[in-house]
Short mmCIF file of C-alpha atoms and ligand atoms in Angstrom, two decimals:
data_model
loop_
_atom_site.label_atom_id
_atom_site.label_comp_id
_atom_site.label_asym_id
_atom_site.label_seq_id
_atom_site.Cartn_x
_atom_site.Cartn_y
_atom_site.Cartn_z
CA MET F 17 185.64 75.04 53.80
CA ASN F 18 184.45 72.26 51.59
CA PHE F 19 180.91 73.29 50.86
CA PRO F 20 180.56 75.44 47.76
CA THR F 21 180.28 79.20 48.29
CA PRO F 22 176.75 80.37 47.55
CA ARG F 23 176.80 82.06 44.17
CA TYR F 24 174.78 84.65 42.33
CA THR F 25 172.28 83.20 39.88
CA GLY F 26 173.21 82.82 36.23
CA PRO F 27 171.02 85.70 34.98
CA ALA F 28 172.38 88.02 37.71
CA ILE F 29 175.96 87.18 36.70
CA ALA F 30 175.22 87.62 32.99
CA ALA F 31 173.48 90.98 33.53
CA HIS F 32 176.31 92.17 35.78
CA TRP F 33 179.07 91.56 33.25
CA VAL F 34 177.20 92.56 30.12
CA ILE F 35 176.17 95.89 31.67
CA ALA F 36 179.65 96.41 33.12
CA ALA F 37 181.19 95.86 29.68
CA LEU F 38 178.73 98.24 28.02
CA ILE F 39 179.42 100.96 30.60
CA LEU F 40 183.15 100.44 30.21
CA VAL F 41 182.76 101.16 26.49
CA ALA F 42 180.19 103.97 26.77
CA PHE F 43 182.16 105.91 29.37
CA PRO F 44 185.48 106.46 27.56
CA LEU F 45 183.56 106.92 24.31
CA GLY F 46 181.57 109.75 25.94
CA VAL F 47 184.71 111.40 27.25
CA TYR F 48 186.48 111.08 23.90
CA MET F 49 183.70 112.09 21.55
CA HIS F 50 182.41 115.26 23.12
CA ASP F 51 185.52 117.34 22.40
CA LEU F 52 185.84 116.27 18.77
CA PRO F 53 185.22 118.86 16.07
CA LEU F 54 182.00 118.21 14.16
CA SER F 55 182.61 115.49 11.58
CA PRO F 56 180.90 112.36 10.27
CA THR F 57 183.03 110.40 12.74
CA LYS F 58 181.68 112.48 15.61
CA LEU F 59 178.10 111.89 14.47
CA LYS F 60 178.78 108.16 14.33
CA LEU F 61 180.46 107.99 17.73
CA TYR F 62 177.61 109.96 19.31
CA SER F 63 175.15 107.49 17.86
CA TYR F 64 177.13 104.45 19.03
CA HIS F 65 177.38 106.02 22.48
CA LYS F 66 173.63 106.57 22.59
CA TRP F 67 172.83 103.06 21.35
CA ILE F 68 175.13 101.48 23.94
CA GLY F 69 173.65 103.65 26.67
CA ILE F 70 170.07 102.84 25.68
CA THR F 71 171.02 99.16 25.73
CA VAL F 72 172.16 99.61 29.34
CA LEU F 73 168.83 101.26 30.13
CA LEU F 74 166.90 98.41 28.48
CA LEU F 75 168.91 95.72 30.26
CA PHE F 76 168.51 97.54 33.54
CA VAL F 77 164.79 96.75 33.59
CA PRO F 78 165.01 92.92 33.64
CA ARG F 79 168.10 93.16 35.84
CA ILE F 80 166.41 95.15 38.57
CA LEU F 81 163.28 92.97 38.36
CA TRP F 82 165.43 89.87 38.73
CA ARG F 83 167.28 91.44 41.66
CA ILE F 84 164.03 92.29 43.43
CA THR F 85 162.67 88.77 42.99
CA HIS F 86 165.94 86.91 43.74
CA ARG F 87 167.86 87.61 46.91
CA PRO F 88 171.63 87.73 46.44
CA PRO F 89 173.57 85.08 48.34
CA ALA F 90 174.24 85.87 51.99
CA PRO F 91 177.49 87.80 52.47
CA LEU F 92 180.66 86.02 53.43
CA PRO F 93 181.90 86.85 56.92
CA MET F 94 183.11 90.45 57.09
CA PRO F 95 182.79 93.40 59.47
CA ALA F 96 179.31 94.92 59.43
CA TRP F 97 180.54 98.35 58.33
CA GLN F 98 182.21 96.85 55.28
CA HIS F 99 179.06 95.04 54.39
CA ARG F 100 177.06 98.25 54.76
CA ILE F 101 179.44 100.13 52.43
CA ALA F 102 179.35 97.33 49.89
CA GLU F 103 175.57 97.20 49.91
CA GLY F 104 175.23 100.97 49.78
CA THR F 105 177.56 101.05 46.80
CA HIS F 106 175.52 98.39 45.04
CA HIS F 107 172.29 100.30 45.57
CA LEU F 108 173.78 103.54 44.31
CA LEU F 109 175.24 101.71 41.33
CA TYR F 110 171.76 100.47 40.46
CA LEU F 111 170.47 104.03 40.75
CA LEU F 112 173.15 105.48 38.47
CA MET F 113 172.91 102.59 36.01
CA PHE F 114 169.41 103.92 35.46
CA LEU F 115 169.93 107.69 35.86
CA VAL F 116 173.05 108.02 33.70
CA PRO F 117 171.52 106.68 30.47
CA LEU F 118 168.18 108.33 31.29
CA SER F 119 169.88 111.74 31.65
CA GLY F 120 171.63 111.10 28.32
CA TRP F 121 168.33 110.38 26.62
CA LEU F 122 166.74 113.47 28.22
CA MET F 123 169.70 115.61 27.07
CA SER F 124 169.45 114.30 23.54
CA SER F 125 165.73 115.14 23.42
CA ALA F 126 166.30 118.62 24.86
CA LYS F 127 169.04 119.30 22.33
CA GLY F 128 166.60 118.51 19.56
CA PHE F 129 168.10 115.19 18.51
CA GLN F 130 165.73 112.30 18.67
CA VAL F 131 167.33 109.00 19.66
CA VAL F 132 166.93 106.44 16.89
CA TYR F 133 168.03 103.10 18.34
CA PHE F 134 170.53 101.47 15.97
CA GLY F 135 169.48 104.02 13.35
CA VAL F 136 166.17 102.23 12.80
CA LEU F 137 163.95 102.42 15.88
CA PRO F 138 162.91 105.99 16.72
CA LEU F 139 162.46 106.45 20.47
CA PRO F 140 160.07 109.11 21.74
CA ASP F 141 161.49 112.47 22.78
CA LEU F 142 161.19 112.73 26.55
CA VAL F 143 161.18 116.55 26.62
CA GLY F 144 160.78 119.27 24.01
CA LYS F 145 163.69 121.10 22.43
CA SER F 146 165.14 123.74 24.74
CA GLU F 147 168.65 125.09 24.71
CA GLU F 148 168.81 125.90 28.43
CA LEU F 149 167.40 122.53 29.43
CA GLY F 150 169.80 120.80 27.04
CA ASP F 151 172.81 122.57 28.57
CA LEU F 152 171.57 121.81 32.06
CA LEU F 153 171.03 118.12 31.29
CA LYS F 154 174.50 117.95 29.83
CA GLU F 155 175.87 119.10 33.19
CA VAL F 156 173.64 116.56 34.92
CA HIS F 157 174.83 113.75 32.65
CA GLU F 158 178.44 114.72 33.35
CA ALA F 159 177.94 114.98 37.11
CA LEU F 160 176.11 111.65 37.30
CA ASN F 161 178.91 110.10 35.28
CA PHE F 162 181.45 111.45 37.71
CA GLY F 163 179.43 109.80 40.47
CA LEU F 164 179.29 106.57 38.50
CA LEU F 165 183.06 106.64 37.99
CA THR F 166 183.61 107.13 41.73
CA LEU F 167 181.26 104.30 42.65
CA VAL F 168 182.71 101.90 40.09
CA GLY F 169 186.16 102.73 41.46
CA LEU F 170 185.01 101.97 45.00
CA HIS F 171 183.23 98.81 43.84
CA VAL F 172 186.29 97.48 41.98
CA ALA F 173 188.59 98.40 44.87
CA GLY F 174 186.29 96.49 47.23
CA ALA F 175 186.28 93.44 44.98
CA LEU F 176 190.07 93.50 44.72
CA LYS F 177 190.40 93.86 48.49
CA HIS F 178 188.44 90.62 48.89
CA VAL F 179 190.75 88.89 46.43
CA ILE F 180 194.09 90.26 47.55
CA ILE F 181 193.72 91.00 51.25
CA ASP F 182 190.85 88.85 52.52
CA LYS F 183 191.51 86.05 50.02
CA ASP F 184 187.85 85.06 50.29
CA GLY F 185 185.41 83.93 47.61
CA THR F 186 183.45 87.16 47.29
CA LEU F 187 184.49 87.89 43.72
CA ARG F 188 184.10 84.27 42.65
CA ARG F 189 180.41 84.44 43.56
CA MET F 190 179.97 86.86 40.68
CA LEU F 191 182.37 85.26 38.20
CA PRO F 192 180.87 83.26 35.35
CA PHE F 193 182.07 79.65 35.08
CA ALA F 194 183.71 79.78 38.52
CA LYS F 195 183.02 77.10 41.09
CA MET M 10 141.45 152.95 0.90
CA LYS M 11 137.80 152.14 0.31
CA ILE M 12 138.36 151.67 -3.35
CA ARG M 13 141.22 149.25 -2.71
CA THR M 14 139.16 147.20 -0.32
CA LEU M 15 136.42 147.12 -2.86
CA THR M 16 138.71 146.02 -5.63
CA LEU M 17 140.13 143.32 -3.44
CA THR M 18 136.71 142.10 -2.43
CA ALA M 19 135.66 142.13 -6.02
CA ALA M 20 138.78 140.25 -6.97
CA VAL M 21 138.09 137.60 -4.39
CA LEU M 22 134.49 137.31 -5.43
CA MET M 23 135.49 136.93 -9.01
CA ALA M 24 138.17 134.38 -8.26
CA GLY M 25 135.80 131.49 -8.52
CA THR M 26 134.03 132.76 -11.58
CA ALA M 27 135.77 135.31 -13.70
CA HIS M 28 139.36 134.00 -13.56
CA ALA M 29 140.66 137.46 -13.05
CA VAL M 30 142.71 136.81 -9.97
CA GLU M 31 146.38 136.19 -9.71
CA PHE M 32 148.18 135.43 -6.48
CA ASN M 33 151.41 137.30 -6.72
CA GLN M 34 152.04 139.28 -3.53
CA VAL M 35 154.12 136.95 -1.41
CA ASP M 36 153.66 137.49 2.30
CA ALA M 37 157.16 136.73 3.56
CA ALA M 38 156.15 136.81 7.21
CA LYS M 39 153.64 134.01 6.70
CA SER M 40 155.79 131.93 4.40
CA SER M 41 158.40 129.42 5.48
CA LEU M 42 161.07 127.22 4.04
CA ALA M 43 162.03 124.16 6.05
CA PHE M 44 164.07 121.06 5.45
CA SER M 45 164.84 117.79 7.14
CA SER M 46 168.09 115.90 6.91
CA LYS M 47 168.87 112.49 8.32
CA GLN M 48 171.92 112.07 10.51
CA MET M 49 172.63 108.45 11.49
CA GLY M 50 168.97 107.73 10.86
CA VAL M 51 167.88 110.66 13.05
CA PRO M 52 165.63 113.19 11.32
CA VAL M 53 167.02 116.67 12.04
CA PRO M 54 164.75 119.57 11.18
CA GLY M 55 166.08 122.86 9.86
CA SER M 56 164.94 126.00 8.10
CA PHE M 57 166.00 129.10 6.21
CA LYS M 58 164.96 132.31 7.89
CA ARG M 59 165.45 134.63 4.92
CA PHE M 60 164.37 134.06 1.37
CA THR M 61 162.56 136.06 -1.26
CA SER M 62 160.11 134.53 -3.61
CA HIS M 63 157.98 135.73 -6.47
CA ILE M 64 154.91 133.93 -7.52
CA ALA M 65 152.36 134.51 -10.22
CA PHE M 66 149.60 131.95 -9.97
CA ASP M 67 146.13 132.12 -11.42
CA PRO M 68 144.17 129.02 -10.37
CA ALA M 69 142.20 129.28 -13.57
CA LYS M 70 145.37 129.15 -15.64
CA PRO M 71 147.85 127.20 -13.53
CA THR M 72 150.03 126.21 -16.46
CA ALA M 73 150.82 129.86 -17.03
CA ALA M 74 152.09 130.22 -13.49
CA SER M 75 155.67 131.04 -12.67
CA THR M 76 157.80 131.36 -9.60
CA THR M 77 161.29 132.18 -8.48
CA LEU M 78 162.84 131.63 -5.11
CA GLU M 79 166.07 133.03 -3.79
CA ILE M 80 167.41 131.73 -0.51
CA ASP M 81 169.86 133.56 1.71
CA LEU M 82 171.93 130.53 2.69
CA ALA M 83 173.59 132.24 5.66
CA SER M 84 170.15 132.38 7.30
CA ILE M 85 170.16 128.62 7.79
CA ASP M 86 169.15 127.02 11.04
CA ALA M 87 170.43 123.46 10.84
CA GLY M 88 169.27 122.36 14.28
CA SER M 89 172.19 123.30 16.52
CA LYS M 90 174.83 125.98 16.84
CA ASP M 91 177.60 123.56 15.91
CA ALA M 92 175.75 122.59 12.78
CA ASN M 93 174.99 126.20 11.84
CA ASP M 94 178.66 127.12 12.05
CA GLU M 95 179.60 124.07 10.02
CA VAL M 96 177.15 124.22 7.13
CA VAL M 97 178.00 127.76 5.99
CA GLY M 98 181.61 126.62 5.56
CA LYS M 99 183.54 125.63 2.46
CA GLN M 100 182.68 121.93 2.47
CA TRP M 101 178.96 122.60 2.78
CA PHE M 102 177.32 125.69 1.23
CA ASN M 103 180.46 127.82 1.03
CA VAL M 104 178.29 130.91 1.51
CA LYS M 105 181.22 133.29 1.04
CA ALA M 106 181.49 132.22 -2.57
CA PHE M 107 177.84 131.22 -3.07
CA PRO M 108 175.64 133.30 -0.77
CA THR M 109 172.31 132.36 -2.35
CA ALA M 110 170.51 129.41 -3.81
CA LYS M 111 168.00 129.97 -6.55
CA PHE M 112 165.01 128.19 -7.99
CA VAL M 113 163.46 129.36 -11.26
CA SER M 114 160.38 127.62 -12.53
CA THR M 115 160.13 126.52 -16.14
CA GLY M 116 156.54 125.34 -15.98
CA VAL M 117 153.64 124.23 -13.83
CA LYS M 118 151.54 121.13 -14.38
CA ALA M 119 148.03 120.62 -13.02
CA LEU M 120 147.69 117.16 -11.48
CA GLY M 121 143.97 117.41 -10.80
CA GLY M 122 142.09 118.71 -7.78
CA ASN M 123 144.21 121.20 -5.90
CA ARG M 124 147.43 119.38 -6.76
CA TYR M 125 150.09 120.79 -9.01
CA GLU M 126 153.70 120.29 -9.89
CA ALA M 127 156.30 123.00 -10.36
CA LEU M 128 159.14 122.17 -12.71
CA GLY M 129 162.26 124.23 -12.66
CA LYS M 130 165.96 124.69 -12.23
CA MET M 131 167.60 124.77 -8.85
CA THR M 132 171.03 126.35 -8.54
CA ILE M 133 173.08 125.81 -5.42
CA LYS M 134 176.83 126.26 -5.05
CA GLY M 135 177.25 126.75 -8.79
CA GLN M 136 175.44 123.52 -9.71
CA THR M 137 172.14 123.66 -11.58
CA ARG M 138 169.76 120.70 -11.58
CA ASP M 139 166.20 120.03 -12.70
CA VAL M 140 163.73 119.88 -9.86
CA VAL M 141 160.13 118.72 -9.71
CA ALA M 142 158.22 120.07 -6.75
CA PRO M 143 154.65 118.85 -6.18
CA PHE M 144 152.49 121.29 -4.28
CA THR M 145 148.92 122.00 -3.32
CA PHE M 146 147.11 125.29 -3.66
CA LYS M 147 144.42 126.47 -1.32
CA GLN M 148 142.58 129.74 -1.34
CA GLU M 149 141.98 131.29 2.06
CA GLY M 150 140.10 134.56 1.76
CA ALA M 151 142.25 136.90 -0.30
CA SER M 152 145.29 134.71 0.12
CA GLY M 153 146.60 131.77 -1.79
CA VAL M 154 148.43 129.15 0.22
CA PHE M 155 151.00 126.94 -1.49
CA ASP M 156 152.31 123.89 0.31
CA GLY M 157 154.81 121.54 -1.18
CA ALA M 158 157.67 119.22 -0.54
CA PHE M 159 160.34 117.53 -2.58
CA VAL M 160 163.54 115.62 -2.07
CA LEU M 161 166.86 117.06 -3.09
CA LYS M 162 170.03 115.03 -3.25
CA ARG M 163 172.76 117.06 -1.58
CA MET M 164 175.56 115.34 -3.49
CA ASP M 165 174.10 116.67 -6.77
CA TYR M 166 175.21 120.09 -5.56
CA ASN M 167 178.37 119.08 -3.68
CA ILE M 168 176.74 120.10 -0.41
CA GLY M 169 179.01 118.33 2.03
CA GLU M 170 182.41 117.63 0.51
CA GLY M 171 185.48 115.85 1.82
CA PRO M 172 184.64 113.65 4.81
CA TRP M 173 181.03 114.89 4.66
CA ALA M 174 180.53 113.12 1.34
CA ASP M 175 179.92 110.08 3.59
CA VAL M 176 176.17 109.66 3.12
CA SER M 177 176.02 106.99 5.83
CA ALA M 178 176.49 109.76 8.40
CA VAL M 179 174.36 112.47 6.75
CA ALA M 180 171.97 111.02 4.20
CA ASN M 181 172.07 112.21 0.61
CA GLU M 182 168.32 112.88 0.55
CA ILE M 183 167.21 116.16 2.06
CA GLU M 184 163.50 116.82 2.24
CA ILE M 185 162.55 120.40 1.45
CA LYS M 186 159.21 121.76 2.58
CA PHE M 187 157.81 125.09 1.54
CA HIS M 188 154.78 127.00 2.68
CA VAL M 189 154.13 130.19 0.74
CA VAL M 190 151.29 132.60 1.31
CA ALA M 191 150.60 135.02 -1.53
CA ASN M 192 147.88 137.61 -1.70
CA ALA M 193 145.78 138.25 -4.71
CA ALA M 194 145.95 141.23 -6.99
CA THR M 195 143.78 141.87 -9.99
CA LYS M 196 145.42 141.40 -13.30
CA LYS M 197 146.31 144.41 -15.29
C1 LIG J 201 175.72 103.56 30.49
C2 LIG J 201 175.29 104.64 29.98
C3 LIG J 201 176.12 105.86 29.72
C4 LIG J 201 177.37 106.22 30.17
C5 LIG J 201 178.29 105.45 31.09
C6 LIG J 201 177.65 107.52 29.60
C7 LIG J 201 178.82 108.21 29.81
C8 LIG J 201 179.11 109.44 29.26
C9 LIG J 201 180.28 110.22 29.54
C10 LIG J 201 181.39 109.84 30.48
C11 LIG J 201 180.21 111.36 28.82
C12 LIG J 201 181.21 112.50 28.79
C13 LIG J 201 180.80 113.55 29.77
C14 LIG J 201 181.76 114.67 29.75
O1 LIG J 201 182.89 114.48 30.20
O2 LIG J 201 181.37 115.73 29.27
C15 LIG J 201 179.01 111.31 28.05
C16 LIG J 201 178.59 112.28 27.17
C17 LIG J 201 177.42 112.22 26.42
N1 LIG J 201 176.42 111.25 26.52
FE1 LIG J 201 176.50 109.60 27.69
N2 LIG J 201 176.60 107.92 28.82
C18 LIG J 201 175.64 106.93 28.87
C19 LIG J 201 174.41 106.92 28.23
C20 LIG J 201 173.99 107.90 27.32
C21 LIG J 201 172.73 107.87 26.59
C22 LIG J 201 171.68 106.79 26.71
C23 LIG J 201 172.70 108.98 25.81
C24 LIG J 201 171.64 109.47 24.84
C25 LIG J 201 170.66 108.79 24.41
C26 LIG J 201 173.92 109.70 26.03
C27 LIG J 201 174.26 110.89 25.42
C28 LIG J 201 175.44 111.57 25.62
C29 LIG J 201 175.80 112.78 24.91
C30 LIG J 201 174.97 113.47 23.81
C31 LIG J 201 177.03 113.18 25.41
C32 LIG J 201 177.86 114.38 24.97
C33 LIG J 201 177.49 115.62 25.71
C34 LIG J 201 178.14 116.80 25.05
O3 LIG J 201 179.27 117.10 25.43
O4 LIG J 201 177.53 117.37 24.17
N3 LIG J 201 174.68 109.02 26.96
N4 LIG J 201 178.34 110.14 28.35
#
């Protein structure tokens, strides 16, 4: 195997890892912050959480456009069912990457708290203030996050399987600076 | 009944000419007291549901006007249940020790047109400060409508102590907006 493994494009790799890092910060922050008693710290953490999440939502747009216009490299040899699971996971990850922050934004609007990006750029409220809707969207945000956690777990397990068991170059295709 | 209607009509008719009208019957149901705080740059609206106010305002003699306002602080709606529970507590309004806030005017200035300025003393949580509240006055039938807004610095009154003194989380400036409807009565 001397010819180089086909790799993801630079922008695809960059978007993958930047969004992954942001989600890996937003997720534990969300879990940690929501049980805190009301305090200035809580207000700050909520804001940071929202800003990170909105950043994911913003980056999602160019990422999905890039993905639609650039085919990923052809898969390395693997059983068809594995490939189907991998691809299905990727598609659902794209869906949740969009729905998780969107549900957060919707919840914030419904709870009567406008999202002001980085404390300076007011974003429009997506829905009017409503307690019931706010509580419902909170459940939705939680449930979608549970789904996201499950998918990320599956995704990471799959990547590790390729490294440890198959010892193929699947992960390297997505690693920055790898050959 | 007839006589009262007549007097009222007469009063309204005379308002523009004979300066015999004073707006001094506050209609609590039509009046409102709202505020807006900024949390991490996010404007969060709130209001006080219960307050009593007295007004005596004769548009012909605005400088003789006077007003008092007493706010039942426990009637606050600060935007969410969490916030409502928090702001009545010791570090914020401490409503157990200081159940009401009070504004007493010391004078009114005419700024020209329908614009005025109420000067007075605001007392919250045991702290008294001078306040200047610009407002407009509009006559609608037999009612006088007062609309005004001013900015109050919460730290002047120790509203938000301890960790809440951090004005980078909740800004020091709180915008207060009042809308008071008062009906006219003829002067004695
Ligand atoms: C990548 C994007 C995001 C991820 C991974 C994420 C993750 C989470 C997680 C795991 C929780 C805790 C759920 C729970 O256990 O109750 C949470 C809570 C929360 N999230 Fe997000 N979130 C994201 C985006 C957003 C956005 C964009 C907003 C708003 C603009 C937002 C607003 C909130 C709020 C307000 C809570 C607290 C709910 C409550 O308990 O009151 N999130 N988030």
